Short mmCIF file of C-alpha atoms and ligand atoms in Angstrom, two decimals:
data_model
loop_
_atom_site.label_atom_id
_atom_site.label_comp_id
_atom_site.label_asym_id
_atom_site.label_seq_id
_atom_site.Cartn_x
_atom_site.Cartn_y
_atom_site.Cartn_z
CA UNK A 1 -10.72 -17.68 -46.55
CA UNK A 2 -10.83 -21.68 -46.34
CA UNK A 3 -8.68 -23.31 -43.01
CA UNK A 4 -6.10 -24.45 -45.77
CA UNK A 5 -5.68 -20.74 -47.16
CA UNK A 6 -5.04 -19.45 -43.84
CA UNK A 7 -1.34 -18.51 -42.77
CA UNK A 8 0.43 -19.42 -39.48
CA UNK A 9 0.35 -16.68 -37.38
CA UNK A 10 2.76 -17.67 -34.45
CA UNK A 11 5.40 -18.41 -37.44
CA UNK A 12 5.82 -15.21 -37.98
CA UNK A 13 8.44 -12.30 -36.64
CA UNK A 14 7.38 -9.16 -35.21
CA UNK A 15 8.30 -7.29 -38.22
CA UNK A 16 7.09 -9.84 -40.83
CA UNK A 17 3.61 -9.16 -38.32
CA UNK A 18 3.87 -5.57 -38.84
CA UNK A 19 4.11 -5.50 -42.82
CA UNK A 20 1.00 -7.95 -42.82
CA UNK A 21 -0.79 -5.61 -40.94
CA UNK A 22 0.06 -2.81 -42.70
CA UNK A 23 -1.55 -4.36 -46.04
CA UNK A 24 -4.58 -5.18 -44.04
CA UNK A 25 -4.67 -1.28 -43.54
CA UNK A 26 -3.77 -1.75 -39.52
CA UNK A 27 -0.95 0.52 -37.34
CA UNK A 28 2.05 -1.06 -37.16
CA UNK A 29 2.00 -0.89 -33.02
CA UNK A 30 -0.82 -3.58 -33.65
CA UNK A 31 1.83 -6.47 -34.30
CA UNK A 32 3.03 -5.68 -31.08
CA UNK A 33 -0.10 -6.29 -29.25
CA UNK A 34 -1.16 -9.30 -31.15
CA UNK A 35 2.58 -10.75 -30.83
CA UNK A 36 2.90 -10.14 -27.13
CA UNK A 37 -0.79 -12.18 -27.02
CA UNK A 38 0.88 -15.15 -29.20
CA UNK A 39 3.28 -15.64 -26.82
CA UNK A 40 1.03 -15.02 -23.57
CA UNK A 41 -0.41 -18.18 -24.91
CA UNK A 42 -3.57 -16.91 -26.50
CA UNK A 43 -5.75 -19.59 -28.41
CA UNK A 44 -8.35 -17.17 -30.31
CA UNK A 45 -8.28 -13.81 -31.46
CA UNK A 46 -11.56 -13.47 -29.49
CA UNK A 47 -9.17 -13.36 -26.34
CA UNK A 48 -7.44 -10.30 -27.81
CA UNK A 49 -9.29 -8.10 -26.14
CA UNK A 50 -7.29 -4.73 -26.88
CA UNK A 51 -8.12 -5.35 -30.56
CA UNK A 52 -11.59 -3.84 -32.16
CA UNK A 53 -13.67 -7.02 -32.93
CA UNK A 54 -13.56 -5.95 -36.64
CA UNK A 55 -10.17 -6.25 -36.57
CA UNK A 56 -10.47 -9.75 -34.58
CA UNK A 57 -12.41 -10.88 -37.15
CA UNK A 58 -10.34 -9.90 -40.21
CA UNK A 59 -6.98 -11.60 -38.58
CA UNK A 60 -9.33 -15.09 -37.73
CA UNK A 61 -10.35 -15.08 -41.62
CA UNK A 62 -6.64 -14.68 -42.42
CA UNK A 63 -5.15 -16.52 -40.10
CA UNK A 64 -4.79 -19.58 -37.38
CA UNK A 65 -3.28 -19.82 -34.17
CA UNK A 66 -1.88 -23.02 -33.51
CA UNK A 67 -1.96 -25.06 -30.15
CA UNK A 68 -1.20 -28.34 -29.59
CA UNK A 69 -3.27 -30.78 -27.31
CA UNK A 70 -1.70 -32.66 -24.41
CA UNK A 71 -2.47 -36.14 -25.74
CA UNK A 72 -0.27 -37.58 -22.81
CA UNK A 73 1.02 -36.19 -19.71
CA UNK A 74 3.42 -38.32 -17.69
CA UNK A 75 5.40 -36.54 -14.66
CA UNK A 76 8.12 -38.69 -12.72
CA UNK A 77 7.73 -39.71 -9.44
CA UNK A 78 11.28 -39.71 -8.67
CA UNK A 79 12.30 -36.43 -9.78
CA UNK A 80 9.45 -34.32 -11.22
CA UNK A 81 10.59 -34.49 -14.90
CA UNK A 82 7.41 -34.08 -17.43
CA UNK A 83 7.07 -35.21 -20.37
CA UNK A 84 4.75 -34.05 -22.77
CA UNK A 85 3.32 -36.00 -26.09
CA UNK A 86 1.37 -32.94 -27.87
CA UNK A 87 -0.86 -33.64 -30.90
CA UNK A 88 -0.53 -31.06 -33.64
CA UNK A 89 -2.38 -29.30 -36.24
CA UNK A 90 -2.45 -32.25 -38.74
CA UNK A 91 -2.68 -34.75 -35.94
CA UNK A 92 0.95 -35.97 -35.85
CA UNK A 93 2.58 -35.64 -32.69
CA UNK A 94 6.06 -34.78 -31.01
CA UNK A 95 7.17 -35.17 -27.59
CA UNK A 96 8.96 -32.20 -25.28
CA UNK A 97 10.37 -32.44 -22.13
CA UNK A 98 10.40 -30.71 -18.72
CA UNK A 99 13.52 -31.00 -16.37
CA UNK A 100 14.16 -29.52 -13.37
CA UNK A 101 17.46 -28.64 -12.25
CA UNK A 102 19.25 -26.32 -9.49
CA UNK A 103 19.55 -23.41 -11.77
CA UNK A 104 15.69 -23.55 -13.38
CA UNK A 105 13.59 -25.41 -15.38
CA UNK A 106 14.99 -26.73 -18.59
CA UNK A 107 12.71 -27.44 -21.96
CA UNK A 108 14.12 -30.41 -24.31
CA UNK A 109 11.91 -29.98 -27.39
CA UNK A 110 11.83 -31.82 -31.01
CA UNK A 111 12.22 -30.04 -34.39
CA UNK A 112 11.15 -32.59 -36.77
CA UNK A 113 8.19 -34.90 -36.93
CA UNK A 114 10.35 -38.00 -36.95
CA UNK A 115 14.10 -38.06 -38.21
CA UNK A 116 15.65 -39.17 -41.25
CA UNK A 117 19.22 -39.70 -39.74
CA UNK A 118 19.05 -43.33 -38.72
CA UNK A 119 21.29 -43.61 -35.50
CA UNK A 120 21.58 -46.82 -35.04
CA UNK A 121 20.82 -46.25 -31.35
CA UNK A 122 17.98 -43.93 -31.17
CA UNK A 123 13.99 -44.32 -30.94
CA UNK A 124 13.16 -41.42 -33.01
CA UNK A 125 14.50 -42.51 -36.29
CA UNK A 126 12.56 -45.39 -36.96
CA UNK A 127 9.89 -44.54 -38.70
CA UNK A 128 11.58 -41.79 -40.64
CA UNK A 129 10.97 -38.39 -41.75
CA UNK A 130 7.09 -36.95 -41.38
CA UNK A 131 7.74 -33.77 -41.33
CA UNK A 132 9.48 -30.68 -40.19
CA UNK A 133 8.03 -28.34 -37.26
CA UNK A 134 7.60 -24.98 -38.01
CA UNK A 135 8.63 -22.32 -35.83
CA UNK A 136 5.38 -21.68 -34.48
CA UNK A 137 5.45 -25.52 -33.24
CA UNK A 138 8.67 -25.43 -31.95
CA UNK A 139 7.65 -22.02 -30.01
CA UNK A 140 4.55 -23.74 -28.72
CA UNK A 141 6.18 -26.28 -27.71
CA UNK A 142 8.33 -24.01 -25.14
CA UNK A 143 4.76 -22.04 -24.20
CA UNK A 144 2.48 -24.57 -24.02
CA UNK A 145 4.76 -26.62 -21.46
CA UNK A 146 5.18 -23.50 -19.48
CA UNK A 147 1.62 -22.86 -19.22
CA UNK A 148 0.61 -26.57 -18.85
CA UNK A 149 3.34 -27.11 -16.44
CA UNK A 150 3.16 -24.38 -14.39
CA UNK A 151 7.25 -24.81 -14.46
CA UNK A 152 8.91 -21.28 -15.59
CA UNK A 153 11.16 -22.06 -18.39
CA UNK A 154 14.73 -20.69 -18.41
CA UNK A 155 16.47 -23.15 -20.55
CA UNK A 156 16.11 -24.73 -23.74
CA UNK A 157 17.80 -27.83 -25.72
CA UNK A 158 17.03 -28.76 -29.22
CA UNK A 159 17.91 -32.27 -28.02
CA UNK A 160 13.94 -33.94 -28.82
CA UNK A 161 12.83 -35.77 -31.86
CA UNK A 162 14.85 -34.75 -35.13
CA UNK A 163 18.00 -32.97 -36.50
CA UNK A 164 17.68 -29.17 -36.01
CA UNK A 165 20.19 -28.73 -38.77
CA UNK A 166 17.84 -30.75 -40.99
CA UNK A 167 15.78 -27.89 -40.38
CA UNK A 168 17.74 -24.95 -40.13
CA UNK A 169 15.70 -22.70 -41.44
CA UNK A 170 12.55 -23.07 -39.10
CA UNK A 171 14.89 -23.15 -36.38
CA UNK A 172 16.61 -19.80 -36.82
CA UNK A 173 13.42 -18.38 -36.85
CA UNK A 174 12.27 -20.27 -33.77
CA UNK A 175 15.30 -19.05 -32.37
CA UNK A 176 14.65 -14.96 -32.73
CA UNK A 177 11.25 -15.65 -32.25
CA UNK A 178 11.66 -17.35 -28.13
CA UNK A 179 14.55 -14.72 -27.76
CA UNK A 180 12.63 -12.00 -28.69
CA UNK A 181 12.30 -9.26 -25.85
CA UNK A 182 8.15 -9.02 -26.47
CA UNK A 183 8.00 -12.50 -26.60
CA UNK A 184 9.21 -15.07 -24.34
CA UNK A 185 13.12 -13.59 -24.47
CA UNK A 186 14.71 -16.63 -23.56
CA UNK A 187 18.65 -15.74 -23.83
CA UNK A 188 20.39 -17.46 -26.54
CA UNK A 189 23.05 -18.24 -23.78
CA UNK A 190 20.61 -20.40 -22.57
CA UNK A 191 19.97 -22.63 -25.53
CA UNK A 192 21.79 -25.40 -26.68
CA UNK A 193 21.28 -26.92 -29.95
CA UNK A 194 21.87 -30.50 -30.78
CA UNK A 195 23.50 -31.99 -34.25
CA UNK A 196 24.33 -35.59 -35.31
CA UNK A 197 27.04 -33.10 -37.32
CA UNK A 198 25.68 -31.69 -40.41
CA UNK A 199 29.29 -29.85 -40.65
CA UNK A 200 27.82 -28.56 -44.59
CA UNK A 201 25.82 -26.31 -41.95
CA UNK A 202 28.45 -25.08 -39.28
CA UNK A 203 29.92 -22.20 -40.88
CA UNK A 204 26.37 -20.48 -41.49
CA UNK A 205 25.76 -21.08 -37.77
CA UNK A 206 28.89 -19.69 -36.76
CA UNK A 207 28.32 -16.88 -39.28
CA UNK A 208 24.78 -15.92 -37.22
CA UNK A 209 27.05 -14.93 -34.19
CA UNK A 210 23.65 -16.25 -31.85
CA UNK A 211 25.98 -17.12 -28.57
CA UNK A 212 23.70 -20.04 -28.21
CA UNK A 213 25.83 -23.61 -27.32
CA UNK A 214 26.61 -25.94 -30.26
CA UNK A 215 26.44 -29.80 -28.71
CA UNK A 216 27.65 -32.55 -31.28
CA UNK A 217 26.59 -36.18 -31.04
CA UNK A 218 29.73 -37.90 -31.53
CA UNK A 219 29.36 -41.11 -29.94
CA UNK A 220 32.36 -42.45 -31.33
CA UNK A 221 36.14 -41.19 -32.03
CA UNK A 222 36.99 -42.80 -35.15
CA UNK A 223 35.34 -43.40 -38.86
CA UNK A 224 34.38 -46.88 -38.60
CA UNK A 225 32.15 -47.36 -35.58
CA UNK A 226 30.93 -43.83 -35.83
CA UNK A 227 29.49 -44.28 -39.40
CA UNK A 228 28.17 -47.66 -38.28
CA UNK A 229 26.59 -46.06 -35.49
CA UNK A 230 25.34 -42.94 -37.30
CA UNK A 231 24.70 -42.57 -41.11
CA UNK A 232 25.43 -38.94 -41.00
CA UNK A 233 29.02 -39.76 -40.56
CA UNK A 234 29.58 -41.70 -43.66
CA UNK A 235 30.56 -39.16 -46.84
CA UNK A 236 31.27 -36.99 -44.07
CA UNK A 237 33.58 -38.63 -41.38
CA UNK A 238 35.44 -37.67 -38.31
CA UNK A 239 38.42 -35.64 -39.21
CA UNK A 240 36.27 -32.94 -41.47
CA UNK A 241 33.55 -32.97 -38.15
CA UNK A 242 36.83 -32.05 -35.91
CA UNK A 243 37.86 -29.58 -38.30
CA UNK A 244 34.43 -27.90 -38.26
CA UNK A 245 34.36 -27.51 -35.07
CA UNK A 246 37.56 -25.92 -34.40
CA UNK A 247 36.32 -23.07 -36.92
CA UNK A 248 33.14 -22.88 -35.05
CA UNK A 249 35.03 -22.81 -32.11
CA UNK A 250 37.40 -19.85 -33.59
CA UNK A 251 34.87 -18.06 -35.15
CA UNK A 252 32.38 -17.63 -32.38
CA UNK A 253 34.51 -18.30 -29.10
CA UNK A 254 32.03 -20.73 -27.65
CA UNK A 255 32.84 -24.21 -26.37
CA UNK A 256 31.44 -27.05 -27.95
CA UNK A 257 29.95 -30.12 -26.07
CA UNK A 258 30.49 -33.52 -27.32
CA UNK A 259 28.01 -36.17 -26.68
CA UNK A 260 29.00 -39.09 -26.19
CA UNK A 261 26.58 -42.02 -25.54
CA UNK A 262 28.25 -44.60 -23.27
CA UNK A 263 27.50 -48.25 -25.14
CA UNK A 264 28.60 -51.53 -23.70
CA UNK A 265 31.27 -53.47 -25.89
CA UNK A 266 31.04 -50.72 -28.73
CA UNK A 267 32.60 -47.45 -28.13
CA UNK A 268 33.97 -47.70 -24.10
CA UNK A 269 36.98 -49.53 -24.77
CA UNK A 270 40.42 -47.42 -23.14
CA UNK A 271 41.89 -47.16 -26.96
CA UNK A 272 38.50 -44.92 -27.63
CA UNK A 273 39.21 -42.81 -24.52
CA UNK A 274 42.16 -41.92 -25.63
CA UNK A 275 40.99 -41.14 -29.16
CA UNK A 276 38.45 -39.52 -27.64
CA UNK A 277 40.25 -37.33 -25.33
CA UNK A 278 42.62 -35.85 -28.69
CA UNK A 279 39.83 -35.30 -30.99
CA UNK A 280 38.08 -33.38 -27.79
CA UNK A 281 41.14 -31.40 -27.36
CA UNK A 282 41.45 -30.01 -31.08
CA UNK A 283 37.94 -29.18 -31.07
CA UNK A 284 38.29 -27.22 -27.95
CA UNK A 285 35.31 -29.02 -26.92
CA UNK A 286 33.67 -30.39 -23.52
CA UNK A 287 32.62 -34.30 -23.09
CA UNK A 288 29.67 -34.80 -21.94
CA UNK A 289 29.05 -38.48 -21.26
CA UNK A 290 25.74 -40.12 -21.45
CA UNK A 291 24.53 -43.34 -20.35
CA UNK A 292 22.52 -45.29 -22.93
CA UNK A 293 18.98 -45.37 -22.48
CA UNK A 294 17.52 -48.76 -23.45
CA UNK A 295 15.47 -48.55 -26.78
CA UNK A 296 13.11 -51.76 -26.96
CA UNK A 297 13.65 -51.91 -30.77
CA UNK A 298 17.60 -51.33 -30.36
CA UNK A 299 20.15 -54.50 -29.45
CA UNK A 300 22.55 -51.66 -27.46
CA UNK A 301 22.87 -51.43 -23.43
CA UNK A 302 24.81 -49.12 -21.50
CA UNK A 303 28.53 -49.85 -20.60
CA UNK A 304 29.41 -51.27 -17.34
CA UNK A 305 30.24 -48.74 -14.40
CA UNK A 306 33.57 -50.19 -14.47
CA UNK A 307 34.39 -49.10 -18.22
CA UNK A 308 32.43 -45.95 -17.61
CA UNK A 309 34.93 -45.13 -14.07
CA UNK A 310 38.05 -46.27 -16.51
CA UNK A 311 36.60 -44.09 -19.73
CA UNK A 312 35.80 -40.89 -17.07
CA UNK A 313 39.78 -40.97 -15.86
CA UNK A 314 41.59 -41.35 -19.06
CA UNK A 315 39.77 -38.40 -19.64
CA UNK A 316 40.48 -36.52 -16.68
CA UNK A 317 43.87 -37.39 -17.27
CA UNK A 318 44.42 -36.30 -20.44
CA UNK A 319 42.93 -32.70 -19.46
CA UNK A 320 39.75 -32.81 -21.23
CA UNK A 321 37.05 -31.16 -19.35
CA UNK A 322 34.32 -34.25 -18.56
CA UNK A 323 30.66 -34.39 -17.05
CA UNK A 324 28.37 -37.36 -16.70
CA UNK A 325 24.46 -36.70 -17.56
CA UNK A 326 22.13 -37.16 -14.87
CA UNK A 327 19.59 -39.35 -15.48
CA UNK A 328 15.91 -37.94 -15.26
CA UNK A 329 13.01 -38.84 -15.60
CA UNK A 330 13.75 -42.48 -16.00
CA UNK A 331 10.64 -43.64 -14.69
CA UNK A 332 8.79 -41.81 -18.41
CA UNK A 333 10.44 -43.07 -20.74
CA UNK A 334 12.38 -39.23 -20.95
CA UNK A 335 14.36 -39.94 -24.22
CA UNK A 336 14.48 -39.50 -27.53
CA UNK A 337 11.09 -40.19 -29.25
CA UNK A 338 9.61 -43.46 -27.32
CA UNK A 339 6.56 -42.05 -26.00
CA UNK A 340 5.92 -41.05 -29.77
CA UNK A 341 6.99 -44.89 -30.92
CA UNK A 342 4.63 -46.34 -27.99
CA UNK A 343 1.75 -44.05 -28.92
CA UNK A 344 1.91 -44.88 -32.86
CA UNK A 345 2.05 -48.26 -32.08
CA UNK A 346 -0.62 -48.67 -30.01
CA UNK A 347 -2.55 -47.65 -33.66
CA UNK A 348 -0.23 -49.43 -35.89
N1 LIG B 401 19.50 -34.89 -33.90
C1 LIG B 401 20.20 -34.22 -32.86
C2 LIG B 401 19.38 -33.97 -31.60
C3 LIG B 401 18.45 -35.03 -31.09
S1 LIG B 401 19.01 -36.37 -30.09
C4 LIG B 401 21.46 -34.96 -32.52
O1 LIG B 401 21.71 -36.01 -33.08
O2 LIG B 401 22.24 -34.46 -31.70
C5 LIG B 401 19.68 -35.78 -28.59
C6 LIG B 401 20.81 -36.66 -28.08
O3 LIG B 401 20.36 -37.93 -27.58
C7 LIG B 401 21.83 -36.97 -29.17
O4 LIG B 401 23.11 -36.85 -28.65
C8 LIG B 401 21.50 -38.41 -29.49
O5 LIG B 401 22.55 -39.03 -30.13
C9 LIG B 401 21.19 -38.96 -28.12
N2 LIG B 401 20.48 -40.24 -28.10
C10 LIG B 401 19.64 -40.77 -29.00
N3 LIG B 401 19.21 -41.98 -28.62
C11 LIG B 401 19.78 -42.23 -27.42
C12 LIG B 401 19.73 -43.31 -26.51
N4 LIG B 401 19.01 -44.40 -26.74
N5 LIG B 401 20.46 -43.21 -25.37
C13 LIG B 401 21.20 -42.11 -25.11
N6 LIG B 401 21.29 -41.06 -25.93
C14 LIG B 401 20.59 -41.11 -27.08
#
């Protein structure tokens, strides 16, 4: 077979493995042994040592194994963070994101190459769309920072380049694939996935009963500086998001987490608190606030401590359960596509 006729090996599920093999004439226990090598890490089917080499050689003329190449490495010297700039396949790349915390090592990887969302704050929209990652990708990007790393992964947030529910097919499938028990069976309790608030897409989430956390950018409490802020809001707006998630929120018991980027002189103001604090408390959901990381191409800056301290207790006050992000990894530019932007222009 050509390289182009060749299918994606790590994309696909145990059982999806087992009815390929079976049509290349193969026991079905053999998925198991070439899935459990897949997510060891293996780069060949020559390393699959258990297999007969005929075999080897019929999977490498029907398939690849993808593995992306560290094209930059950066780790913090203030709190170990690591952040990872992997070249794929076709030569794009994505960034993904080691943190360590008290309770274990936490991944942050990207779903799409690029985003077509257009938050008016972020680094990874700005060139657009590329691509989406497939689940194979999105896997790798979980193993290979293991491996690379040396860092154990327990945790994992979809909170990298792109919208996952842009690409919510690919990421289910990501999703049983790192939870599966031969594989890398990551708890879905452990994952949190991250929307700008596709709501068209909440009800099938809810509907897959995963247990994983549901975070929604919100950024802003009310229609007008939201959809300034973030395209996905117009057509869409604030009220129907709120609604969403209270079904979410009824239909699968799980908390939701509101972002909430803190940005001086646009959505910090005591009135937004307040509006804040309501909408949190229909939705059930958690505020999680997050100071703004400076984006060269972006005019925004994060609010003063003083409207952050006044935003934090009107909060508190109202009830709603409120946590501040700690800031890693400061010192790598740890956020939201810029080690992507820096690379590309470097060839622009
Ligand atoms: N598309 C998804 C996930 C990716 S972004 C989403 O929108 O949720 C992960 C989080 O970082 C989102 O809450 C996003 O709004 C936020 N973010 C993007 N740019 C940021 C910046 N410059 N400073 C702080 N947070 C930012």
């Amino acid at each position: 077979m050509t390289e182009a006729e060749k299918t994606d090996i790590k994309s696909l599920l145990p059982d999806e493995l087992e009815e390929t093999l079976k049509a290349l004439g193969e026991p079905k226990f053999r998925a198991k042994q070439i899935f459990t090598w897949l997510n060891r890490g293996a780069v060949s089917f020559e390393e699959m040592t258990n297999l007969s080499k005929p075999l080897r050689a019929k999977l490498d003329d029907a398939f690849y194994i993808t593995a992306p190449r560290v094209a930059r490495r950066q780790v913090s010297q203030i709190d170990g963070t690591v952040k990872y700039l992997w070249e794929l396949r076709d030569g794009n790349a994505v960034e993904t994101v080691v943190m360590s915390y008290r309770h274990g090592n936490t991944v942050c990887i990207s779903t799409q190459v690029g985003c077509r969302q257009g938050c008016a704050f972020c680094a990874s929209t700005i060139g657009g769309l590329v691509r989406n990652l497939t689940p194979g990708e999105m896997l790798d990007e979980v193993l290979f920072s293991q491996l690379d790393s040396g860092m154990p992964i327990s945790n994992i947030v979809l909170m990298g380049i792109g919208e996952p529910l842009d690409n919510f097919e690919n990421v289910q499938k990501f999703l049983k694939l790192v939870n599966h028990p031969d594989g890398m069976n990551i708890g879905m309790r452990h994952i949190s996935l991250s929307t700008c608030g596709l709501i068209e897409k909440f009800d099938e989430l809810a509907a897959l009963d995963l247990q994983l956390t549901l975070s929604v950018s919100l950024h802003a409490p009310d229609d007008e500086t939201r959809s300034r802020l973030m395209p996905a809001n117009r057509g869409r707006g604030v009220d129907a998001l709120i609604d969403a998630c209270e079904r979410y929120f009824e239909k699968t018991g799980r908390r939701i987490s509101f972002e909430y980027a803190m940005i001086d002189g646009v959505n910090d103001t005591p009135a937004e608190a307040k509006l804040l604090a309501k909408r949190a408390k229909k939705a059930h959901a958690h505020v999680n606030l997050i100071p703004l990381n400076h984006v060269e191409e972006r005019q925004f800056g994060p609010s003063k401590p003083e409207a952050l301290r006044t935003f934090i207790k009107i909060l508190e006050d109202e009830g709603v359960n409120v946590t501040v992000r700690r800031k890693l990894g400061g010192d790598v530019e740890a956020s939201c596509g810029q080690l992507r932007r820096k690379a590309a222009q470097k060839t622009e």
